Coordinates of C-alpha atoms in Angstrom, one line a residue:
X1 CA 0.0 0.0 0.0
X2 CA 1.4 3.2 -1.1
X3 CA 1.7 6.2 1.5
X4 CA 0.8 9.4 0.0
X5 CA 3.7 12.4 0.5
X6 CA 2.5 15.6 2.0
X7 CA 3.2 18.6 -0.7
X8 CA 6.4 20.3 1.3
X9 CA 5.8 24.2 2.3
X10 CA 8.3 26.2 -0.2
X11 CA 9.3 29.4 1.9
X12 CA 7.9 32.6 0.0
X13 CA 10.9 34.7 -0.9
X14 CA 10.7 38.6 1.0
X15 CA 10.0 41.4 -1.2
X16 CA 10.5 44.7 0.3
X17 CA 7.9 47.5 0.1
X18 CA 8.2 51.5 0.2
X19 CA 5.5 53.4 0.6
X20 CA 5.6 57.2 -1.2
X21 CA 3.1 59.4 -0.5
X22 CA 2.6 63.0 -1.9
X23 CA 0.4 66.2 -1.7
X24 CA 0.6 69.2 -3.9
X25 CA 0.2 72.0 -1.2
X26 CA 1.1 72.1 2.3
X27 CA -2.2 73.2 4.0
X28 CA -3.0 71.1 7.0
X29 CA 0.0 69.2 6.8
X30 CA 0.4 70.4 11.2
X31 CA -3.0 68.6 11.3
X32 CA -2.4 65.2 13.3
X33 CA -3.7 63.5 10.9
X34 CA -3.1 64.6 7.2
X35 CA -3.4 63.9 3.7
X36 CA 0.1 62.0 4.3
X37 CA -0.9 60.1 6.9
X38 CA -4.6 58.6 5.2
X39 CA -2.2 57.7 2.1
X40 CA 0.2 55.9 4.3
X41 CA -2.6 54.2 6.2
X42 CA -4.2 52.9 3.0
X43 CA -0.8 51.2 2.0
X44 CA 0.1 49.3 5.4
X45 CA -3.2 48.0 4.8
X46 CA -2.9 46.8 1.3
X47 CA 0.7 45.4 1.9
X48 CA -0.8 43.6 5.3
X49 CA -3.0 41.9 3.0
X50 CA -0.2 40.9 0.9
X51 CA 2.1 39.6 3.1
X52 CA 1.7 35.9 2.4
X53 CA 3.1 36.8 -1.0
X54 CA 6.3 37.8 1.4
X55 CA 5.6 41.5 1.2
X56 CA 7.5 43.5 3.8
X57 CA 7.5 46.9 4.5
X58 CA 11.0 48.9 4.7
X59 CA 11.4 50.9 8.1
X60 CA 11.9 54.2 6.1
X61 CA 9.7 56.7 5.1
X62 CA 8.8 58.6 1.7
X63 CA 6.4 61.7 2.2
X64 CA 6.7 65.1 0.2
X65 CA 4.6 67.5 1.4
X66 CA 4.2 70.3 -0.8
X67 CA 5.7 69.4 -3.9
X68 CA 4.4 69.6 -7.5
X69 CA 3.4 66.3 -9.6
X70 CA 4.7 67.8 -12.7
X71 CA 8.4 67.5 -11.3
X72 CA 10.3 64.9 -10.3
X73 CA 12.7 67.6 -8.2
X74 CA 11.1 66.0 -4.8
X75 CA 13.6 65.0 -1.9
X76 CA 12.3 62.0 -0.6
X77 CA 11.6 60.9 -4.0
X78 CA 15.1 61.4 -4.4
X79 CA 15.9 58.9 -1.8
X80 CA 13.5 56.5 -3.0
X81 CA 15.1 56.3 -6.0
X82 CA 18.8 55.9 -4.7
X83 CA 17.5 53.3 -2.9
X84 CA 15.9 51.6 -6.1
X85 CA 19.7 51.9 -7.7
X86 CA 20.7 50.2 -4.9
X87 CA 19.2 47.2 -5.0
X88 CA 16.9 48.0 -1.6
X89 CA 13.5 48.0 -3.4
X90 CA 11.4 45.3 -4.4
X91 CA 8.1 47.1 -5.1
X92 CA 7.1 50.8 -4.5
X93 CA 3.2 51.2 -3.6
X94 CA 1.7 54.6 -4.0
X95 CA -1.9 55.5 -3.0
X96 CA -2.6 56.8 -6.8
X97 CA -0.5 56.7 -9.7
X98 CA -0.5 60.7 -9.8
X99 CA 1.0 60.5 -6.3
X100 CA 4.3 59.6 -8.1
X101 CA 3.9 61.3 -11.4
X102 CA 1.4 63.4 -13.2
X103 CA 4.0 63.5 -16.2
X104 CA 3.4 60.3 -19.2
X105 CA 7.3 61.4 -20.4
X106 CA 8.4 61.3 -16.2
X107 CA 6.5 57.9 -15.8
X108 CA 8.3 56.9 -19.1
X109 CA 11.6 57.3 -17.4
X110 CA 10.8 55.9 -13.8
X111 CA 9.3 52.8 -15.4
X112 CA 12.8 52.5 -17.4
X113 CA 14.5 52.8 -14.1
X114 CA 12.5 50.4 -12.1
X115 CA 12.7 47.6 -14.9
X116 CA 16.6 48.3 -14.9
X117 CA 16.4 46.9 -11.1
X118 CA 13.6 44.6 -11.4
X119 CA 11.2 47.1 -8.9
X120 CA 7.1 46.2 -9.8
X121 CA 5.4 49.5 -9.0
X122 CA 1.6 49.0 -7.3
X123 CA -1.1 51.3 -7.1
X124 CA -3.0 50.7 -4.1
X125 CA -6.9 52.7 -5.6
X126 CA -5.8 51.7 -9.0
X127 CA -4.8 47.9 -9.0
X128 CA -2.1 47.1 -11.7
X129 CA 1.2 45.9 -11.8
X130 CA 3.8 46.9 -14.2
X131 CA 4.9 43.9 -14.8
X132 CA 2.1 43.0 -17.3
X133 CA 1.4 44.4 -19.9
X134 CA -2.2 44.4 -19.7
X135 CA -0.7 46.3 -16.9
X136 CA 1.2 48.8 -18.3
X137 CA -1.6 50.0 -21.0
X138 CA -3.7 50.4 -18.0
X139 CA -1.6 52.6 -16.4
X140 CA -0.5 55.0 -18.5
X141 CA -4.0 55.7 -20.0
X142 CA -4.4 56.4 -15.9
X143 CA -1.5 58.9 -16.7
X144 CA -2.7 60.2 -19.8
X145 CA -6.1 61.4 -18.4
X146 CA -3.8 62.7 -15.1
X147 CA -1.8 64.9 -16.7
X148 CA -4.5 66.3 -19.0
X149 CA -6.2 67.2 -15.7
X150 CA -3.1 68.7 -14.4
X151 CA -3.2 70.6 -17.9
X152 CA -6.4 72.0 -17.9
X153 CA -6.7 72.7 -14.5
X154 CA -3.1 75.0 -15.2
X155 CA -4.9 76.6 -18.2
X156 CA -8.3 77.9 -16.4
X157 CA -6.0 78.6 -13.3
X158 CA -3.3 80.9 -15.9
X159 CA -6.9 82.5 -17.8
X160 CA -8.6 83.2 -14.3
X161 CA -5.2 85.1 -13.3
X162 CA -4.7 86.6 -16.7
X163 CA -8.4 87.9 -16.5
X164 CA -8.2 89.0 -13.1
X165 CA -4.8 91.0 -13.4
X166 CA -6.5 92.7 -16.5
X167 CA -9.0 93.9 -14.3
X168 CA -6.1 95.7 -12.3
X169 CA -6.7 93.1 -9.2
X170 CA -3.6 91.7 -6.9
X171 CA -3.4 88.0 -7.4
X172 CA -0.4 87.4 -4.7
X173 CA 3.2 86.7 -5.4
X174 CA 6.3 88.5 -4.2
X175 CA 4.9 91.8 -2.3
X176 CA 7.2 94.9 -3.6
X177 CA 8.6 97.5 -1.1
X178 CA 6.2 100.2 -0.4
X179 CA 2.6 98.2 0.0
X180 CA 1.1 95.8 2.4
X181 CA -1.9 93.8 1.3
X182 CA -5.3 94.1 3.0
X183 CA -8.7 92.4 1.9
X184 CA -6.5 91.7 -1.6
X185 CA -5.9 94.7 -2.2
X186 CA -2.2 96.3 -2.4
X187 CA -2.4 99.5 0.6
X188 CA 0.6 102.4 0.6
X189 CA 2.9 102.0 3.6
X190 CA 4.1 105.5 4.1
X191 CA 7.3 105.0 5.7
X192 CA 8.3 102.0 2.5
X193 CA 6.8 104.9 -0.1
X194 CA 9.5 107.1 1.1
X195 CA 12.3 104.6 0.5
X196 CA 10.9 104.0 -2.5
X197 CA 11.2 107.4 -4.0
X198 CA 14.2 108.0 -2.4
X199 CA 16.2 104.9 -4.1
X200 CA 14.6 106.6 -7.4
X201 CA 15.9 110.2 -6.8
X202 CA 18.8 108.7 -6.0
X203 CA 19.8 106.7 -9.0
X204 CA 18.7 109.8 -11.1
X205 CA 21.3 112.1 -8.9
X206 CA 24.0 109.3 -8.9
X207 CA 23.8 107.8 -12.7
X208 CA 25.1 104.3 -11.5
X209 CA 23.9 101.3 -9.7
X210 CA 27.1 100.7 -7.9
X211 CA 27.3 104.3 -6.8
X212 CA 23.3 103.6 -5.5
X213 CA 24.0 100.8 -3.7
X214 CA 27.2 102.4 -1.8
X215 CA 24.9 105.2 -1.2
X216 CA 22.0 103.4 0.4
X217 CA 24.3 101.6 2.3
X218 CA 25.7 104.6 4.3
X219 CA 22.2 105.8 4.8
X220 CA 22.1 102.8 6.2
X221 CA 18.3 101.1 3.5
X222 CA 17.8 97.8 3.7
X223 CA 15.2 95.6 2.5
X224 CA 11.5 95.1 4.5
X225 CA 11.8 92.6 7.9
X226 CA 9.4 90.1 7.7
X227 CA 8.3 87.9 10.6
X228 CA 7.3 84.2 9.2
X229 CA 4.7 82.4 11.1
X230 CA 7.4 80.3 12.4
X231 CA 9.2 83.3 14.0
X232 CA 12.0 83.5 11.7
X233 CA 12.9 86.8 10.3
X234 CA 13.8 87.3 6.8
X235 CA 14.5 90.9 5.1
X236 CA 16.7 93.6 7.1
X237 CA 19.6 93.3 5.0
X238 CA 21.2 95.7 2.6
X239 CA 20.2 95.7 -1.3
X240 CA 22.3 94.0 -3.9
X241 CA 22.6 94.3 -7.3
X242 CA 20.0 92.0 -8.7
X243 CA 17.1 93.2 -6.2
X244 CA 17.9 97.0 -6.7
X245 CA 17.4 96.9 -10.9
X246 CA 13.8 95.0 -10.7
X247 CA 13.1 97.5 -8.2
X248 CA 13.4 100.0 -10.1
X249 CA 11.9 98.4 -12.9
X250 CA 8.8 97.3 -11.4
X251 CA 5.7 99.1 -13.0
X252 CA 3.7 98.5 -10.1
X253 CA 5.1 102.1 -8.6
X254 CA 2.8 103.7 -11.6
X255 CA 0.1 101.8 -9.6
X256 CA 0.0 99.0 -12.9
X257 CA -0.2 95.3 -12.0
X258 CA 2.7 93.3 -14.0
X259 CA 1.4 90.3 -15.7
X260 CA 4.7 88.9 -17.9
X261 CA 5.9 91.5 -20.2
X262 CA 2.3 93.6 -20.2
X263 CA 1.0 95.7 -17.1
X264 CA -2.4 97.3 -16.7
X265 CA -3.9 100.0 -14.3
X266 CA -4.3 98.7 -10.9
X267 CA -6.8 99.2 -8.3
X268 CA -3.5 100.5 -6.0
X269 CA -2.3 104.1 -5.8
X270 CA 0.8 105.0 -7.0
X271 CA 4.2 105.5 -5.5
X272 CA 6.5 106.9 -8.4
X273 CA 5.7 110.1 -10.9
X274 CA 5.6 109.0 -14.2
X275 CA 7.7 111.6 -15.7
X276 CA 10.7 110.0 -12.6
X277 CA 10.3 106.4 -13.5
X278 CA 10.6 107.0 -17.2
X279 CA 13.7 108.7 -16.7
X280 CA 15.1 106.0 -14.6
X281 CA 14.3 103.3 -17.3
X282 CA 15.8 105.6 -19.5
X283 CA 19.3 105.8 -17.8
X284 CA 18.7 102.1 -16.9
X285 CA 18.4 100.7 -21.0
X286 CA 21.4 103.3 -21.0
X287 CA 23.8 102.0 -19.1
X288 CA 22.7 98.0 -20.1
X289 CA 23.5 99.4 -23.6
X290 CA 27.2 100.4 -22.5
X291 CA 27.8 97.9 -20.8
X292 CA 26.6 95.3 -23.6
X293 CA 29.9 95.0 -25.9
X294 CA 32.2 94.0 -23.5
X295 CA 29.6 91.3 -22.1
X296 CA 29.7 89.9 -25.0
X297 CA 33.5 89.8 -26.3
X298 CA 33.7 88.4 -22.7
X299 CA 36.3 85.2 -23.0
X300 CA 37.2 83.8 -19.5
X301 CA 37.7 80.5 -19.3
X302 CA 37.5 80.2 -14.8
X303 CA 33.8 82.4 -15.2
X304 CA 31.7 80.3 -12.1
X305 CA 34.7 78.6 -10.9
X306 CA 36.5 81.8 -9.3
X307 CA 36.0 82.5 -5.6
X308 CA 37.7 84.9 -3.2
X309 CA 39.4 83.9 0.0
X310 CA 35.6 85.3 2.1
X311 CA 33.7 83.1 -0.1
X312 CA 32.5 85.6 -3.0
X313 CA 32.3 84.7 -6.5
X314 CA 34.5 86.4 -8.9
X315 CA 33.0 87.9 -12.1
X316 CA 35.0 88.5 -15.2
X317 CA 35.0 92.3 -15.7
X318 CA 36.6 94.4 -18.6
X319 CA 37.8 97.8 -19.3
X320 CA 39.5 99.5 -22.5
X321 CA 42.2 102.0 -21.9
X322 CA 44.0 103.9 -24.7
X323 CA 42.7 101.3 -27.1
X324 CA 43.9 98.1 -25.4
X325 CA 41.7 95.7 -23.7
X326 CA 42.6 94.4 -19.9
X327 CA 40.4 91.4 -18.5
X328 CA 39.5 91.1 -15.0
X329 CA 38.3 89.1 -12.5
X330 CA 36.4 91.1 -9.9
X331 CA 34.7 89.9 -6.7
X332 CA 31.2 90.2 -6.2
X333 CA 31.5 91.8 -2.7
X334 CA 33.2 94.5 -4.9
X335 CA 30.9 94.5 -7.6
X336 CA 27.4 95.2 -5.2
X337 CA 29.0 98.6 -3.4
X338 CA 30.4 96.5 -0.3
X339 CA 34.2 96.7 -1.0
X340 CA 35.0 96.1 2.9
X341 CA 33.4 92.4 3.3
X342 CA 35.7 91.3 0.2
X343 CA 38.3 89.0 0.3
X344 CA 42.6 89.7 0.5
X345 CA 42.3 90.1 -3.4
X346 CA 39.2 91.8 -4.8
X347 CA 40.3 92.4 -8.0
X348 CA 42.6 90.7 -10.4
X349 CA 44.0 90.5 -13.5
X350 CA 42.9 87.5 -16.0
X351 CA 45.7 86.6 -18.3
X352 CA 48.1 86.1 -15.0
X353 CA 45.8 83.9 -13.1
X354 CA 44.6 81.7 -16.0
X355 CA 48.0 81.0 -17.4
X356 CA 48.8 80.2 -13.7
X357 CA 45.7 77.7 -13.2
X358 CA 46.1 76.4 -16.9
X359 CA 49.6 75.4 -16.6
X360 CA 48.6 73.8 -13.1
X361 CA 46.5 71.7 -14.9
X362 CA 48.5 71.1 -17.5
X363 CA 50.8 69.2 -15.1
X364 CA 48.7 67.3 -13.4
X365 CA 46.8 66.2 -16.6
X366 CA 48.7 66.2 -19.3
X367 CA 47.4 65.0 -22.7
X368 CA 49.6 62.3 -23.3
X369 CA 48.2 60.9 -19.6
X370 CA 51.7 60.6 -17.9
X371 CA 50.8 62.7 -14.2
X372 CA 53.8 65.0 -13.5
X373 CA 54.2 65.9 -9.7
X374 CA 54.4 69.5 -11.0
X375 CA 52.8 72.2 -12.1
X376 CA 54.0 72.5 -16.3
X377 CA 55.3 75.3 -18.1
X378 CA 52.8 77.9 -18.8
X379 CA 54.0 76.8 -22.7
X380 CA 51.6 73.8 -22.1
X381 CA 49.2 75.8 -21.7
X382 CA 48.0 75.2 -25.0
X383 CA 47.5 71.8 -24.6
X384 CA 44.9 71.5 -22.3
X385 CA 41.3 71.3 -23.6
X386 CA 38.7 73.2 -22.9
X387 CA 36.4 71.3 -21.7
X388 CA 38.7 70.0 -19.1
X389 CA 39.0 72.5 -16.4
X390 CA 35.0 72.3 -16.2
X391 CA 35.0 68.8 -15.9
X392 CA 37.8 68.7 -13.4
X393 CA 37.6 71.9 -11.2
X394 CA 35.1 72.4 -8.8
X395 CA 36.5 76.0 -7.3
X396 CA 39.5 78.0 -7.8
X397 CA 40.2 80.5 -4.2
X398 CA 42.5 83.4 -4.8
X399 CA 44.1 84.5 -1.7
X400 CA 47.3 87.2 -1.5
X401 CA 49.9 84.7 -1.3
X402 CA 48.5 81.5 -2.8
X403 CA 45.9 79.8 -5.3
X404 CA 43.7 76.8 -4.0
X405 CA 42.2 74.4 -6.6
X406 CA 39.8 72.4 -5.4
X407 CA 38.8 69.2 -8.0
X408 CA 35.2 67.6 -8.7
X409 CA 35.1 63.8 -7.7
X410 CA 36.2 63.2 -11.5
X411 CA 39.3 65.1 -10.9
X412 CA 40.1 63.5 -7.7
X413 CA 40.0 60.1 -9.3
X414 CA 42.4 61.1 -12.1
X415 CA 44.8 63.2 -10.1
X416 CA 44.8 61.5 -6.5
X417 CA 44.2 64.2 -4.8
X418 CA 41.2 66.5 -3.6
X419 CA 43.1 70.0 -4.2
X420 CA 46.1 71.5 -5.4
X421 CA 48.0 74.9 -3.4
X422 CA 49.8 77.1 -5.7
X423 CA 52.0 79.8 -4.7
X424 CA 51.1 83.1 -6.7
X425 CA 51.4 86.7 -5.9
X426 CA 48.4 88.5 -7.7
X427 CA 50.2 91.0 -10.8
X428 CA 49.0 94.4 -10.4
X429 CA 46.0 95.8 -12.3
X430 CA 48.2 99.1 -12.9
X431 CA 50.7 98.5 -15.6
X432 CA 54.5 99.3 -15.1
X433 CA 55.3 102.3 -16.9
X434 CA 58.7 101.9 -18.4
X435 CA 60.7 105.0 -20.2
X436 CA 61.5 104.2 -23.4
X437 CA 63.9 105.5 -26.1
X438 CA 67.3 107.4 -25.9
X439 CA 68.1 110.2 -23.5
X440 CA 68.8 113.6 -25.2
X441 CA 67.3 116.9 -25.7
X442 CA 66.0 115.7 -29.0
X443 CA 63.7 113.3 -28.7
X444 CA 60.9 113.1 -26.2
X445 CA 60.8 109.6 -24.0
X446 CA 57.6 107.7 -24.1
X447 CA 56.3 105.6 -21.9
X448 CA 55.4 102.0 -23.1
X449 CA 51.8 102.0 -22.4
X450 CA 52.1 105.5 -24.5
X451 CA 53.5 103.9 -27.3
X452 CA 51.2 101.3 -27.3
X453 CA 48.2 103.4 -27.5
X454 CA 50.4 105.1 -30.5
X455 CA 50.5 101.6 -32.2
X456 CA 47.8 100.4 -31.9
X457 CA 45.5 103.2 -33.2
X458 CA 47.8 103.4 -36.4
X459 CA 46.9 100.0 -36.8
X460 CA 43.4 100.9 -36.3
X461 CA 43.4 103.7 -38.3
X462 CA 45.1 101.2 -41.2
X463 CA 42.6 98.6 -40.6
X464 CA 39.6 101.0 -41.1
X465 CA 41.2 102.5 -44.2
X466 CA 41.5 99.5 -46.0
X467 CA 37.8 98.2 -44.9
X468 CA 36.4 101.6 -47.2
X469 CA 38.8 100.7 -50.0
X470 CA 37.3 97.3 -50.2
X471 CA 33.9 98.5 -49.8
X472 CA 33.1 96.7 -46.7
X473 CA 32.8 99.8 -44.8
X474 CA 31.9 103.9 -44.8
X475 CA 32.8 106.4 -42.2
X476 CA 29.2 106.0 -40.9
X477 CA 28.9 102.6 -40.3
X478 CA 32.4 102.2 -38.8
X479 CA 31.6 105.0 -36.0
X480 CA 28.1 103.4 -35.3
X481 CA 29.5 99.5 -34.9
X482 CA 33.1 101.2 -32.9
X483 CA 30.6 103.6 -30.8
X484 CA 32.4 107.1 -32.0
X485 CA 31.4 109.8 -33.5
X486 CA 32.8 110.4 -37.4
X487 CA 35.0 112.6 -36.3
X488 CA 37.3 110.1 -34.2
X489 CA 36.9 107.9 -37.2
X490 CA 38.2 110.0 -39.5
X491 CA 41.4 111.2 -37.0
X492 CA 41.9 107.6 -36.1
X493 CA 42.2 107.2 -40.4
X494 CA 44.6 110.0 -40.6
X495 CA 47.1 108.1 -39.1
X496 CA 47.5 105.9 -41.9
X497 CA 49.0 108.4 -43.5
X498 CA 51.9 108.9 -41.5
X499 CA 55.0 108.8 -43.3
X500 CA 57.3 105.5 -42.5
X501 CA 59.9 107.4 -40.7
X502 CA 57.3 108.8 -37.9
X503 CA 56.4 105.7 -37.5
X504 CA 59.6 104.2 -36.8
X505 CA 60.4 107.1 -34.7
X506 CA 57.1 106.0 -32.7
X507 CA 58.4 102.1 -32.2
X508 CA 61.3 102.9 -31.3
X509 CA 60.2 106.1 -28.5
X510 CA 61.8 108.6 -30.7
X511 CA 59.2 111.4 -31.4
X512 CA 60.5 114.8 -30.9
X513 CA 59.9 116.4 -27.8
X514 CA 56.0 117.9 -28.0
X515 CA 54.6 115.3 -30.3
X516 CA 51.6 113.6 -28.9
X517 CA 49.1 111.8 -30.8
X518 CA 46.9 115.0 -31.2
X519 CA 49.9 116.1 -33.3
X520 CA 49.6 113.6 -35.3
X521 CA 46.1 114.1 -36.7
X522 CA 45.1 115.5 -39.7
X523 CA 48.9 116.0 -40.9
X524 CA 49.6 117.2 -44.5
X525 CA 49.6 114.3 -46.7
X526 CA 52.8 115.0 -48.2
X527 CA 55.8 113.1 -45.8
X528 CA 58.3 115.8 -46.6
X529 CA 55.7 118.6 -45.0
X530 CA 54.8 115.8 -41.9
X531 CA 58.7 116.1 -41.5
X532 CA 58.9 119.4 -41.5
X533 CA 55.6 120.3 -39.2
X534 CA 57.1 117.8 -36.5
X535 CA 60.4 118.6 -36.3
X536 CA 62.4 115.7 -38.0
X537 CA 65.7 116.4 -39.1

């Protein structure tokens, strides 16, 4: 008689379970018992009921509060997710499936991820798994219909606040200086309005921003104190840079309500004349306009990467003197009126420093990949590319005595190290003047900056000249793309003229005594009468 075996129990393998829970907005999230915590509470229970399938629930917890569906920029969905590449996840179980995503091209990548790790994804209202593909159509025609709610809902939301603004009414946002708000409605606070008209009258009298915000910092404006309901205080500080020009580009001083690039007549009084804020946007498109060409013929290859020893980033800057260009880097502490909080060196020279960081570099990663324990020759300089100083330096500091480069986990791996000390001594921004040419009672000795200046506007003047013979060029259109007036064109010309032995005179620091470049404008075209008008022998 045969015995009959009893079927042996096969131990159900443990799959781990996260729990992520989300709500847009972050009213009544003090309540004890939120919107988090019923989303939580529905999950337990649906992995509880699952657990002779071996689902376990992981002792951490995933709950944004506050945070869009559109994004996937969420903290603790951060987490979740490193813990997915790690190998800690079996299944991630979510209330809804627009608790995780509202986005079809989000979902797209997520789902990508989770396969990568073999991670099912459940929803607990919506049941489905991913890894079905009955499953998958399911859920993203869930997604398709959530995200053209999330759509729709934006548009009536953007329309309704379009329409509303129109209509001249405050719809919230950032509260400008000068108003409170009371039953919606933006209210004048006198002692802000003051301020206000102040900072205007100001710019007007002073015709700079840097010169307004030194200013307002020895009269000692700052920006409004604000209590949050937490107690913290925000505000109280002085202006920067950034602040102070929307400020006094906000329309909502003519009593207007921005909306984008349009405004319309608000239901609020007015703080500003019109006749005062048209002349401040005046000077303001002015001074933008200046300032425009050397923005862009900006090359610096440590722009972002540049700090000073006190922490403050340092901006390239430019200036052009006597027709040569110098390149800076200036610190930021200098740049918004507060000189006295910048670091040991708040303004520096570019060509110095970068040859100083490049050949660094080029030392320690040479293109041929032999590592030399020193810095290179700055004639390596050359050889590094371009892309390599962004991909290896995190920070350069600049300090009086020294340069500290500080290298992006990539660079540590290939150089073994986390930063590199340099010794430097910043070059001064104030060129040596050297004397140059014979002594005598002759000649008149220049100084080499002089005879630059000399040099390089012949060359200018040449390089103009030859742009009208050609045809690529009039007198008009070379003063309106140079930003002079015909005039200065037509001197700078003139020098093309000059007879070889001038010049000659002029490289080598020669030029009799009294000759300056005004003397050499607008000379007779014949050499032998240049001669003679300058006093050459």
């Amino acid at each position: 008689m045969k015995t009959r075996r009893r079927p042996v129990a096969v131990p159900t393998a443990t799959r781990r379970c996260a729990i992520y829970t989300r709500v847009s907005t972050d009213n009544g999230l003090d309540q004890d018992f939120n919107s988090l915590d019923a989303q939580r509470e529905a999950c337990e229970a649906y992995i509880k009921s699952q657990a002779h399938e071996g689902w376990r629930l992981v002792p951490e917890q995933f709950d944004d509060g506050g945070f869009s569906g559109a994004s996937l920029d969420r903290p603790d969905l951060r987490k979740l997710l490193d813990l997915v590449d790690r190998g800690r996840i079996d299944i991630i179980v979510v209330y809804k499936v627009d608790r995780l995503t509202r986005s079809l091209a989000d979902f797209a990548k997520l789902v990508e991820r989770f396969d990568a790790k073999n991670v099912s994804f459940v929803s607990v209202t919506q049941s489905f798994n991913t890894t079905s593909s009955m499953g998958r159509l399911t859920l993203n025609m869930l997604l398709s219909f959530a995200q053209f709610e999330r759509e729709v809902t934006g548009e009536r939301i953007r329309d309704k606040i379009a329409a509303s603004k129109k209509r001249g009414i405050f719809m919230g946002g950032s509260l400008a200086l000068g108003y409170r708000v009371e039953d919606r409605k933006l209210i004048v606070v006198p002692e802000e309005a003051a301020t206000v008209r102040l900072i205007f009258e100001r710019y007007l009298a002073l015709g700079s921003l840097l010169k307004l915000l030194r200013d307002l910092r020895e009269r000692g404006v700052t920006t409004r104190r604000r209590e949050l309901a937490t107690g913290r205080t925000m505000g109280a500080i002085a202006f920067t840079r950034g602040p102070l020009a929307y400020l006094l580009k906000n329309r909502v001083y003519l009593g207007e309500i921005n909306h984008f690039d349009q405004s319309f007549a608000g239901e609020h009084a007015a703080i500003v004349e019109r006749d005062v804020f048209e002349r401040v946007q005046a000077l303001l498109a002015q001074n933008g306009k200046d300032r425009e060409p050397a923005r862009h013929k900006s090359r610096a290859p440590l722009q972002n990467l540049l700090f000073d020893d006190r922490g403050f980033r340092m901006t390239p800057s430019a200036a052009n003197k006597g027709g040569i260009r110098y390149r800076y880097y200036v610190s930021r502490a200098l740049i918004e009126g507060a000189a006295e909080r910048a670091g040991s060196v708040a303004r520096v020279s570019a060509p110095p420093l970068e040859e100083a960081v490049m050949a660094a570099l080029a030392g320690l990663f040479p293109p041929d990949g032999e590592r030399s324990a020193q810095p290179a020759n700055p004639q390596n300089i050359g050889e590094i590319d371009a892309g390599l100083v962004a991909d290896m330096v995190e920070r350069v500091i600049v300090s009086r005595h020294r340069l500290t480069i500080a290298f992006t986990p990539e660079g540590q791996k290939r150089c073994d190290r986390d930063r590199l000390d340099i010794e430097w001594k910043p070059v001064s921004s104030r060129p040596k003047r050297e004397i140059l040419g014979p002594a005598g009672s002759t000649t008149r000795p220049m100084e080499s900056t002089t005879r630059a200046t000399l040099l390089a506007s012949i060359a200018r003047g040449k390089a103009w000249l030859d742009q009208i013979i050609d045809g690529k060029a009039d007198i008009d259109s070379i003063a309106a793309r140079e930003k002079r007036s015909a005039r200065g064109v037509q001197l700078t010309i003139s020098l093309a003229f000059l007879s070889p032995k001038i010049i000659q005179a002029a490289i080598d620091g020669a030029l009799p005594r009294g000759v300056s470049m005004t003397r050499l404008f607008d000379l007779p075209m014949d050499w032998r009468l240049q001669h003679q008008t300058l006093g050459f022998d």
